[in-house]
Amino acid sequence: MTDPQLGQALGQALVEEATKKSALIWVRGPGPGRALWHIWHEGATYLVGDGPGEQPLPGLADGSTAEVTVRSKDKGGRLVVWTASVAELPPHSADWETAVSELKGKRLNAPDAEEMPERWARECRVLRLTPQDMTTDLPSDSQAAVPLPTVATTRQPAPASLGRLLLRRSRPSGD
């Protein structure tokens, strides 16, 4: 195996293992990036969303590409960034059935566990993100977005006595 082939094989292994172990991935298509839950199955990531009660999949369209950032499960930092080709699976196709059976097992707090696949077929999209390229040179900055302005802010400093009130031990009652 030559050095480029070895590097590619190691990159694919890193993408697969990191994506399998991470509960959330950051996916950025043409729109803003979002944290999305997913599954890894047979060399690709699968997502379900864009329906009532499901995660939004903004900007992810059939035939487009997306940038996927995978974080560390224990520390939360970036491990790997990879480019994916996006494919929408037609409802009730063989690939769709396989993906939905895997996704169903990972979907938390579903209000309709037994009827969920039919609801997904009617109201949601199931996407396959297939790795195309891995980025080894991660950006040095945090890439954190500036928070949007809001009226929900503290208008004045907290009172100095607040710390004492919070740390005061409760005294036994005089009963």
Coordinates of N, CA, C and O in Angstrom, one line a residue:
M1 N 0.9 -1.2 0.0 CA 0.0 0.0 0.0 C 0.9 1.2 0.0 O 1.8 1.4 0.8
T2 N 0.7 2.2 -0.9 CA 1.5 3.4 -1.0 C 1.1 4.4 0.1 O 0.0 4.2 0.7
D3 N 1.9 5.4 0.3 CA 1.6 6.4 1.3 C 0.2 7.1 1.1 O -0.5 7.2 2.0
P4 N -0.1 7.5 -0.2 CA -1.4 8.2 -0.4 C -2.6 7.2 -0.1 O -3.6 7.6 0.5
Q5 N -2.4 5.9 -0.5 CA -3.5 5.0 -0.2 C -3.6 4.7 1.3 O -4.8 4.6 1.8
L6 N -2.5 4.6 2.0 CA -2.6 4.4 3.4 C -3.2 5.6 4.1 O -4.1 5.5 5.0
G7 N -2.8 6.8 3.7 CA -3.4 8.0 4.2 C -4.9 8.1 4.0 O -5.7 8.5 4.9
Q8 N -5.4 7.7 2.8 CA -6.8 7.7 2.5 C -7.5 6.6 3.3 O -8.6 6.9 3.9
A9 N -6.9 5.5 3.5 CA -7.5 4.4 4.3 C -7.7 4.8 5.8 O -8.7 4.6 6.4
L10 N -6.6 5.5 6.3 CA -6.6 6.0 7.7 C -7.7 7.1 7.8 O -8.4 7.1 8.8
G11 N -7.8 7.9 6.8 CA -8.8 9.0 6.9 C -10.2 8.5 6.9 O -11.0 8.9 7.6
Q12 N -10.4 7.5 6.1 CA -11.8 6.9 6.0 C -12.1 6.2 7.3 O -13.2 6.3 7.8
A13 N -11.1 5.5 7.9 CA -11.3 4.9 9.2 C -11.6 5.9 10.3 O -12.5 5.7 11.2
L14 N -10.9 7.0 10.3 CA -11.1 8.1 11.3 C -12.5 8.7 11.1 O -13.2 8.9 12.1
V15 N -12.9 9.0 9.9 CA -14.3 9.5 9.6 C -15.3 8.5 10.2 O -16.2 8.9 10.9
E16 N -15.2 7.2 9.8 CA -16.2 6.3 10.2 C -16.2 6.1 11.8 O -17.3 6.2 12.3
E17 N -15.1 5.9 12.4 CA -15.1 5.7 13.9 C -15.6 6.9 14.6 O -16.3 6.8 15.6
A18 N -15.1 8.1 14.2 CA -15.5 9.3 14.9 C -17.0 9.6 14.7 O -17.7 10.0 15.7
T19 N -17.5 9.4 13.5 CA -18.9 9.7 13.3 C -19.8 8.6 14.0 O -20.8 9.0 14.5
K20 N -19.4 7.4 14.0 CA -20.1 6.4 14.7 C -20.3 6.7 16.2 O -21.3 6.5 16.8
K21 N -19.2 7.2 16.8 CA -19.2 7.4 18.3 C -19.8 8.7 18.7 O -20.2 8.9 19.9
S22 N -19.9 9.7 17.8 CA -20.5 11.0 18.2 C -22.0 10.9 18.1 O -22.5 10.5 17.1
A23 N -22.6 11.4 19.1 CA -24.1 11.5 19.1 C -24.6 12.6 18.2 O -25.7 12.4 17.6
L24 N -23.9 13.6 18.1 CA -24.3 14.8 17.2 C -23.1 15.1 16.2 O -22.0 15.0 16.6
I25 N -23.5 15.5 15.0 CA -22.6 16.0 14.1 C -23.0 17.4 13.7 O -24.2 17.7 13.8
W26 N -22.1 18.3 13.3 CA -22.4 19.6 12.8 C -22.4 19.5 11.3 O -21.4 19.1 10.7
V27 N -23.6 19.8 10.7 CA -23.7 19.7 9.2 C -24.0 21.1 8.6 O -24.9 21.8 9.1
R28 N -23.2 21.5 7.7 CA -23.4 22.8 7.0 C -23.5 22.6 5.5 O -22.6 22.1 4.9
G29 N -24.6 23.0 5.0 CA -24.9 23.0 3.6 C -24.7 24.4 3.1 O -24.0 25.2 3.6
P30 N -25.6 24.8 2.1 CA -25.5 26.2 1.7 C -26.0 27.1 2.8 O -25.7 28.3 2.9
G31 N -26.8 26.6 3.7 CA -27.4 27.4 4.8 C -26.4 27.4 6.0 O -25.3 26.8 6.0
P32 N -26.9 27.8 7.2 CA -26.1 27.8 8.4 C -25.9 26.3 8.9 O -26.7 25.5 8.6
G33 N -24.9 26.1 9.6 CA -24.6 24.8 10.2 C -25.5 24.5 11.4 O -26.0 25.4 12.1
R34 N -25.8 23.2 11.5 CA -26.7 22.8 12.6 C -26.2 21.5 13.2 O -25.6 20.7 12.5
A35 N -26.4 21.3 14.5 CA -26.1 20.1 15.2 C -27.2 19.1 14.9 O -28.4 19.5 15.1
L36 N -26.9 17.9 14.4 CA -28.0 17.0 14.0 C -27.7 15.6 14.6 O -26.5 15.2 14.6
W37 N -28.7 14.9 15.1 CA -28.5 13.5 15.5 C -28.5 12.7 14.2 O -29.1 13.0 13.2
H38 N -27.9 11.5 14.2 CA -27.7 10.7 13.0 C -27.4 9.3 13.4 O -27.2 9.0 14.6
I39 N -27.3 8.5 12.4 CA -26.7 7.1 12.6 C -25.6 6.9 11.5 O -25.7 7.6 10.4
W40 N -24.7 6.1 11.8 CA -23.7 5.7 10.7 C -24.1 4.2 10.4 O -24.2 3.4 11.3
H41 N -24.2 4.0 9.1 CA -24.6 2.6 8.6 C -24.0 2.4 7.3 O -24.2 3.2 6.3
E42 N -23.2 1.3 7.2 CA -22.6 0.9 5.9 C -22.0 2.0 5.1 O -22.3 2.2 3.9
G43 N -21.1 2.7 5.8 CA -20.2 3.7 5.1 C -20.8 5.1 4.8 O -20.3 5.8 4.1
A44 N -21.9 5.4 5.5 CA -22.6 6.7 5.3 C -23.3 7.1 6.6 O -23.6 6.2 7.4
T45 N -23.6 8.4 6.7 CA -24.4 8.9 7.7 C -25.8 9.1 7.2 O -26.0 9.5 6.1
Y46 N -26.8 8.8 8.1 CA -28.2 8.9 7.7 C -28.9 9.9 8.7 O -28.6 9.8 9.9
L47 N -29.7 10.8 8.1 CA -30.4 11.8 8.9 C -31.9 11.7 8.5 O -32.3 11.3 7.4
V48 N -32.8 12.0 9.5 CA -34.2 12.2 9.2 C -34.6 13.5 9.8 O -34.1 14.0 10.8
G49 N -35.5 14.2 9.0 CA -35.9 15.5 9.5 C -36.9 16.2 8.5 O -37.4 15.6 7.6
D50 N -37.0 17.5 8.8 CA -37.9 18.4 8.0 C -39.4 18.1 8.1 O -40.1 18.4 7.2
G51 N -39.7 17.4 9.2 CA -41.2 17.2 9.4 C -41.6 17.6 10.8 O -40.7 18.0 11.6
P52 N -42.8 17.6 11.1 CA -43.3 18.1 12.4 C -42.7 17.2 13.5 O -42.7 16.0 13.5
G53 N -42.1 17.9 14.4 CA -41.5 17.3 15.6 C -40.1 16.7 15.3 O -39.5 16.0 16.2
E54 N -39.6 16.9 14.1 CA -38.2 16.4 13.8 C -37.3 17.5 13.5 O -37.7 18.6 13.4
Q55 N -36.0 17.2 13.5 CA -35.0 18.2 13.3 C -35.0 18.8 11.9 O -35.3 18.1 10.9
P56 N -34.7 20.1 11.8 CA -34.7 20.8 10.5 C -33.4 20.4 9.8 O -32.4 20.2 10.4
L57 N -33.5 20.3 8.5 CA -32.4 20.0 7.6 C -32.2 21.1 6.6 O -32.4 20.9 5.4
P58 N -31.8 22.3 7.1 CA -31.8 23.4 6.2 C -30.7 23.4 5.1 O -29.5 23.1 5.4
G59 N -31.1 23.6 3.9 CA -30.1 23.7 2.8 C -29.6 22.4 2.3 O -28.8 22.3 1.4
L60 N -30.0 21.3 2.9 CA -29.5 20.0 2.4 C -30.5 19.4 1.4 O -31.6 19.1 1.7
A61 N -30.0 19.4 0.1 CA -30.9 19.0 -1.0 C -30.2 17.8 -1.7 O -29.0 17.7 -1.7
D62 N -31.0 17.0 -2.3 CA -30.5 15.9 -3.1 C -29.5 16.3 -4.1 O -29.8 17.3 -4.9
G63 N -28.4 15.7 -4.2 CA -27.4 16.1 -5.2 C -26.4 17.2 -4.7 O -25.4 17.5 -5.4
S64 N -26.7 17.8 -3.6 CA -25.8 18.8 -3.1 C -24.6 18.2 -2.3 O -24.5 17.0 -2.1
T65 N -23.8 19.1 -1.8 CA -22.7 18.7 -0.9 C -22.9 19.4 0.5 O -23.5 20.4 0.6
A66 N -22.3 18.8 1.5 CA -22.3 19.4 2.8 C -21.0 19.2 3.5 O -20.3 18.3 3.2
E67 N -20.7 20.1 4.5 CA -19.5 19.9 5.3 C -19.9 19.4 6.6 O -20.8 19.9 7.3
V68 N -19.3 18.3 7.0 CA -19.7 17.6 8.3 C -18.5 17.7 9.2 O -17.4 17.4 8.9
T69 N -18.8 18.3 10.4 CA -17.8 18.4 11.5 C -18.2 17.4 12.6 O -19.3 17.4 13.1
V70 N -17.2 16.5 13.0 CA -17.5 15.5 14.0 C -16.7 15.9 15.2 O -15.5 16.3 15.2
R71 N -17.4 15.9 16.3 CA -16.8 16.3 17.6 C -16.5 15.0 18.4 O -17.0 14.0 18.2
S72 N -15.6 15.2 19.4 CA -15.2 14.2 20.3 C -16.3 13.9 21.2 O -16.9 14.8 21.8
K73 N -16.5 12.6 21.5 CA -17.6 12.3 22.4 C -17.3 12.7 23.9 O -18.2 13.1 24.6
D74 N -16.0 12.6 24.2 CA -15.7 12.9 25.6 C -15.3 14.4 25.9 O -15.7 15.0 26.9
K75 N -14.6 15.0 25.0 CA -14.2 16.4 25.2 C -15.0 17.4 24.4 O -15.0 18.6 24.7
G76 N -15.7 17.0 23.4 CA -16.5 17.9 22.6 C -15.8 18.7 21.6 O -16.4 19.5 20.8
G77 N -14.5 18.6 21.4 CA -13.7 19.3 20.4 C -13.8 18.7 19.0 O -14.2 17.5 18.9
R78 N -13.4 19.4 18.0 CA -13.5 18.9 16.6 C -12.4 17.8 16.5 O -11.3 17.9 16.8
L79 N -12.9 16.7 15.9 CA -12.0 15.6 15.6 C -11.6 15.6 14.1 O -10.5 15.4 13.7
V80 N -12.7 15.7 13.3 CA -12.5 15.6 11.8 C -13.6 16.3 11.1 O -14.7 16.5 11.6
V81 N -13.2 16.9 10.0 CA -14.2 17.5 9.1 C -14.2 16.8 7.8 O -13.1 16.5 7.2
W82 N -15.3 16.5 7.2 CA -15.4 15.8 5.9 C -16.5 16.4 5.1 O -17.5 16.9 5.5
T83 N -16.3 16.2 3.8 CA -17.2 16.7 2.8 C -18.1 15.5 2.4 O -17.6 14.4 2.2
A84 N -19.4 15.7 2.3 CA -20.3 14.7 2.0 C -21.2 15.0 0.8 O -21.5 16.2 0.6
S85 N -21.5 14.0 0.0 CA -22.5 14.1 -1.0 C -23.9 13.8 -0.4 O -23.9 12.8 0.4
V86 N -24.9 14.6 -0.7 CA -26.2 14.4 -0.1 C -27.1 13.7 -1.1 O -27.2 14.1 -2.2
A87 N -27.8 12.6 -0.6 CA -28.8 11.9 -1.4 C -30.1 11.8 -0.6 O -30.0 11.3 0.6
E88 N -31.2 12.1 -1.2 CA -32.5 11.9 -0.5 C -33.0 10.5 -0.9 O -33.1 10.2 -2.1
L89 N -33.4 9.7 0.1 CA -33.8 8.4 -0.2 C -35.4 8.4 -0.5 O -36.1 9.0 0.3
P90 N -35.8 7.8 -1.6 CA -37.3 7.8 -1.8 C -38.0 6.9 -0.8 O -37.5 5.8 -0.4
P91 N -39.1 7.4 -0.2 CA -39.8 6.6 0.8 C -40.1 5.2 0.3 O -40.5 5.0 -0.9
H92 N -39.9 4.2 1.2 CA -40.2 2.8 1.0 C -39.3 2.1 0.0 O -39.6 1.0 -0.4
S93 N -38.2 2.8 -0.5 CA -37.2 2.1 -1.3 C -36.4 1.2 -0.3 O -36.5 1.3 0.9
A94 N -35.7 0.2 -0.9 CA -34.9 -0.7 -0.1 C -33.9 0.1 0.8 O -33.8 -0.3 2.0
D95 N -33.2 1.1 0.3 CA -32.3 1.8 1.1 C -33.0 2.6 2.2 O -32.5 2.7 3.3
W96 N -34.2 3.2 1.9 CA -35.0 3.9 2.8 C -35.4 3.0 4.0 O -35.3 3.4 5.1
E97 N -35.9 1.8 3.7 CA -36.3 0.9 4.7 C -35.2 0.5 5.6 O -35.4 0.4 6.8
T98 N -34.0 0.2 5.1 CA -32.8 -0.1 5.9 C -32.5 1.0 6.8 O -32.2 0.8 8.0
A99 N -32.4 2.2 6.2 CA -32.0 3.4 7.0 C -33.0 3.7 8.1 O -32.7 4.0 9.2
V100 N -34.3 3.6 7.8 CA -35.3 3.9 8.8 C -35.3 2.9 9.9 O -35.5 3.2 11.1
S101 N -35.1 1.6 9.6 CA -35.0 0.6 10.7 C -33.9 0.9 11.6 O -34.0 0.8 12.8
E102 N -32.8 1.5 11.1 CA -31.6 1.9 12.0 C -32.0 3.2 12.7 O -31.7 3.3 13.9
L103 N -32.5 4.1 12.0 CA -32.8 5.4 12.6 C -33.9 5.3 13.7 O -33.8 6.0 14.8
K104 N -34.9 4.4 13.5 CA -36.0 4.2 14.5 C -35.4 3.8 15.8 O -35.9 4.3 16.9
G105 N -34.4 3.0 15.8 CA -33.8 2.5 17.1 C -33.1 3.6 17.9 O -32.9 3.5 19.1
K106 N -32.6 4.7 17.2 CA -31.9 5.8 17.8 C -32.7 7.0 18.1 O -32.3 7.9 18.8
R107 N -33.9 7.0 17.6 CA -34.8 8.2 17.8 C -35.3 8.2 19.3 O -36.0 7.3 19.7
L108 N -34.9 9.3 20.0 CA -35.3 9.4 21.4 C -36.6 10.2 21.5 O -36.9 11.1 20.7
N109 N -37.4 9.8 22.5 CA -38.6 10.6 22.9 C -39.6 10.7 21.7 O -40.2 11.8 21.6
A110 N -39.7 9.7 20.9 CA -40.7 9.8 19.8 C -42.1 9.6 20.4 O -42.4 8.7 21.1
P111 N -43.0 10.5 20.0 CA -44.4 10.3 20.5 C -45.2 9.2 19.9 O -46.1 8.7 20.5
D112 N -44.7 8.7 18.8 CA -45.5 7.6 18.1 C -44.5 6.6 17.5 O -44.4 6.3 16.3
A113 N -43.9 5.8 18.4 CA -42.8 4.9 18.1 C -43.2 3.9 17.0 O -42.5 3.6 16.1
E114 N -44.4 3.3 17.1 CA -44.8 2.3 16.2 C -45.2 2.9 14.8 O -45.0 2.2 13.8
E115 N -45.8 4.0 14.8 CA -46.3 4.7 13.6 C -45.2 5.6 12.9 O -45.4 6.2 11.9
M116 N -44.1 5.7 13.6 CA -43.0 6.6 13.2 C -42.6 6.4 11.7 O -42.5 7.4 11.0
P117 N -42.3 5.2 11.3 CA -41.8 5.0 9.9 C -42.8 5.5 8.9 O -42.5 6.2 7.9
E118 N -44.1 5.3 9.1 CA -45.1 5.8 8.2 C -45.2 7.3 8.2 O -45.4 7.9 7.1
R119 N -45.1 7.9 9.4 CA -45.1 9.4 9.5 C -43.9 9.9 8.7 O -44.0 10.9 8.0
W120 N -42.7 9.3 8.9 CA -41.5 9.8 8.2 C -41.7 9.7 6.7 O -41.3 10.5 6.0
A121 N -42.4 8.6 6.2 CA -42.6 8.4 4.8 C -43.5 9.6 4.3 O -43.3 10.1 3.2
R122 N -44.5 9.9 5.0 CA -45.5 11.0 4.6 C -44.9 12.4 4.7 O -45.1 13.2 3.9
E123 N -44.2 12.7 5.9 CA -44.0 14.1 6.3 C -42.5 14.5 6.3 O -42.2 15.6 6.5
C124 N -41.6 13.5 6.3 CA -40.2 13.8 6.5 C -39.3 13.4 5.3 O -39.8 12.8 4.4
R125 N -38.0 13.8 5.4 CA -37.0 13.4 4.4 C -36.0 12.6 5.2 O -35.6 12.9 6.3
V126 N -35.5 11.5 4.5 CA -34.4 10.7 5.0 C -33.2 11.0 4.0 O -33.4 10.8 2.8
L127 N -32.1 11.4 4.6 CA -31.0 11.7 3.8 C -29.8 10.8 4.1 O -29.6 10.4 5.2
R128 N -29.0 10.5 3.0 CA -27.8 9.8 3.2 C -26.6 10.8 2.9 O -26.6 11.4 1.8
L129 N -25.7 10.9 3.8 CA -24.5 11.7 3.6 C -23.3 10.8 3.4 O -22.9 10.1 4.4
T130 N -22.8 10.7 2.2 CA -21.7 9.8 1.9 C -20.4 10.6 1.9 O -20.3 11.6 1.1
P131 N -19.4 10.1 2.7 CA -18.1 10.9 2.7 C -17.4 10.9 1.3 O -17.4 9.9 0.6
Q132 N -16.9 12.1 1.0 CA -16.2 12.3 -0.3 C -14.8 12.7 0.0 O -13.9 12.2 -0.7
D133 N -14.5 13.5 1.0 CA -13.2 14.0 1.2 C -13.1 14.4 2.7 O -14.0 14.8 3.3
M134 N -11.9 14.2 3.2 CA -11.6 14.5 4.6 C -10.6 15.7 4.7 O -9.7 15.7 3.9
T135 N -10.9 16.6 5.6 CA -10.0 17.7 5.8 C -9.1 17.4 7.0 O -9.7 17.1 8.1
T136 N -7.8 17.4 6.8 CA -6.9 17.2 8.0 C -6.5 18.5 8.6 O -6.1 18.5 9.8
D137 N -6.4 19.5 7.9 CA -6.0 20.8 8.4 C -7.2 21.6 9.0 O -8.0 22.2 8.3
L138 N -7.5 21.4 10.3 CA -8.6 22.0 10.9 C -8.3 23.5 11.1 O -7.2 23.9 11.4
P139 N -9.3 24.3 11.1 CA -9.1 25.7 11.4 C -8.6 26.0 12.8 O -8.9 25.2 13.7
S140 N -7.8 27.0 12.9 CA -7.2 27.3 14.2 C -8.1 28.1 15.1 O -8.0 28.1 16.3
D141 N -9.1 28.8 14.5 CA -10.0 29.6 15.3 C -11.2 28.7 15.7 O -11.4 27.6 15.2
S142 N -12.0 29.2 16.7 CA -13.1 28.4 17.2 C -14.3 28.3 16.2 O -15.1 27.4 16.3
Q143 N -14.4 29.2 15.3 CA -15.6 29.3 14.3 C -16.9 29.5 15.0 O -17.9 29.2 14.5
A144 N -16.9 29.9 16.3 CA -18.1 30.2 17.0 C -18.8 31.5 16.4 O -18.1 32.4 16.1
A145 N -20.1 31.4 16.3 CA -20.8 32.6 15.8 C -21.1 33.5 16.9 O -21.3 33.2 18.1
V146 N -21.1 34.8 16.6 CA -21.5 35.8 17.6 C -23.0 35.6 17.9 O -23.8 35.5 17.0
P147 N -23.3 35.6 19.2 CA -24.7 35.5 19.6 C -25.6 36.6 19.0 O -25.1 37.8 18.9
L148 N -26.8 36.3 18.7 CA -27.7 37.3 18.2 C -28.1 38.2 19.3 O -28.2 37.8 20.5
P149 N -28.3 39.5 19.0 CA -28.8 40.4 20.0 C -30.1 40.0 20.6 O -31.0 39.5 19.9
T150 N -30.3 40.2 21.9 CA -31.5 39.8 22.6 C -31.8 40.8 23.7 O -31.0 41.4 24.2
V151 N -33.1 40.8 24.0 CA -33.5 41.7 25.2 C -33.3 40.9 26.5 O -33.5 41.5 27.6
A152 N -33.1 39.6 26.4 CA -33.0 38.8 27.6 C -31.6 38.9 28.1 O -30.8 37.9 28.0
T153 N -31.2 40.0 28.7 CA -29.9 40.2 29.3 C -30.0 40.7 30.7 O -31.0 41.3 31.1
T154 N -28.9 40.6 31.4 CA -28.8 41.2 32.8 C -28.6 42.7 32.6 O -27.6 43.1 32.0
R155 N -29.4 43.5 33.2 CA -29.3 44.9 33.1 C -28.4 45.5 34.1 O -27.9 46.6 34.0
Q156 N -28.2 44.8 35.2 CA -27.3 45.4 36.2 C -26.5 44.2 36.9 O -26.9 43.1 36.8
P157 N -25.4 44.5 37.6 CA -24.7 43.4 38.2 C -25.5 42.8 39.3 O -26.4 43.4 39.9
A158 N -25.2 41.5 39.6 CA -25.8 40.8 40.6 C -25.5 41.4 42.0 O -24.3 41.9 42.2
P159 N -26.4 41.4 43.0 CA -26.0 41.9 44.3 C -24.9 41.2 44.9 O -24.7 40.0 44.8
A160 N -24.1 41.9 45.7 CA -22.9 41.3 46.3 C -23.3 40.3 47.3 O -22.6 39.3 47.6
S161 N -24.5 40.4 47.9 CA -24.9 39.5 49.0 C -25.5 38.2 48.4 O -25.7 37.2 49.1
L162 N -25.6 38.1 47.1 CA -26.2 36.9 46.4 C -25.4 35.7 46.7 O -25.9 34.6 47.0
G163 N -24.1 35.8 46.6 CA -23.2 34.7 46.9 C -23.4 34.1 48.3 O -23.4 32.9 48.5
R164 N -23.5 35.0 49.3 CA -23.7 34.5 50.7 C -25.0 33.8 50.8 O -25.2 32.8 51.5
L165 N -26.1 34.3 50.1 CA -27.4 33.7 50.2 C -27.4 32.3 49.6 O -28.0 31.4 50.1
L166 N -26.7 32.2 48.5 CA -26.7 30.9 47.8 C -25.8 29.9 48.5 O -26.1 28.7 48.5
L167 N -24.8 30.3 49.2 CA -23.9 29.4 49.9 C -24.3 29.1 51.3 O -23.7 28.3 52.0
R168 N -25.2 29.9 51.9 CA -25.6 29.7 53.3 C -26.2 28.3 53.5 O -27.0 27.9 52.7
R169 N -25.8 27.7 54.5 CA -26.3 26.4 54.8 C -27.7 26.5 55.5 O -27.9 27.5 56.2
S170 N -28.5 25.6 55.2 CA -29.8 25.7 55.8 C -29.7 25.3 57.3 O -29.0 24.3 57.6
R171 N -30.3 26.1 58.1 CA -30.2 25.8 59.6 C -31.4 25.0 60.0 O -32.5 25.1 59.4
P172 N -31.2 24.1 60.9 CA -32.3 23.3 61.4 C -33.4 24.2 62.0 O -33.1 25.2 62.7
S173 N -34.6 23.8 61.8 CA -35.7 24.6 62.4 C -35.7 24.5 63.9 O -35.2 23.5 64.4
G174 N -36.4 25.4 64.6 CA -36.4 25.4 66.0 C -37.4 24.4 66.6 O -37.8 24.5 67.7
D175 N -37.9 23.5 65.8 CA -38.9 22.5 66.3 C -38.4 21.5 67.2 O -37.4 21.0 67.2

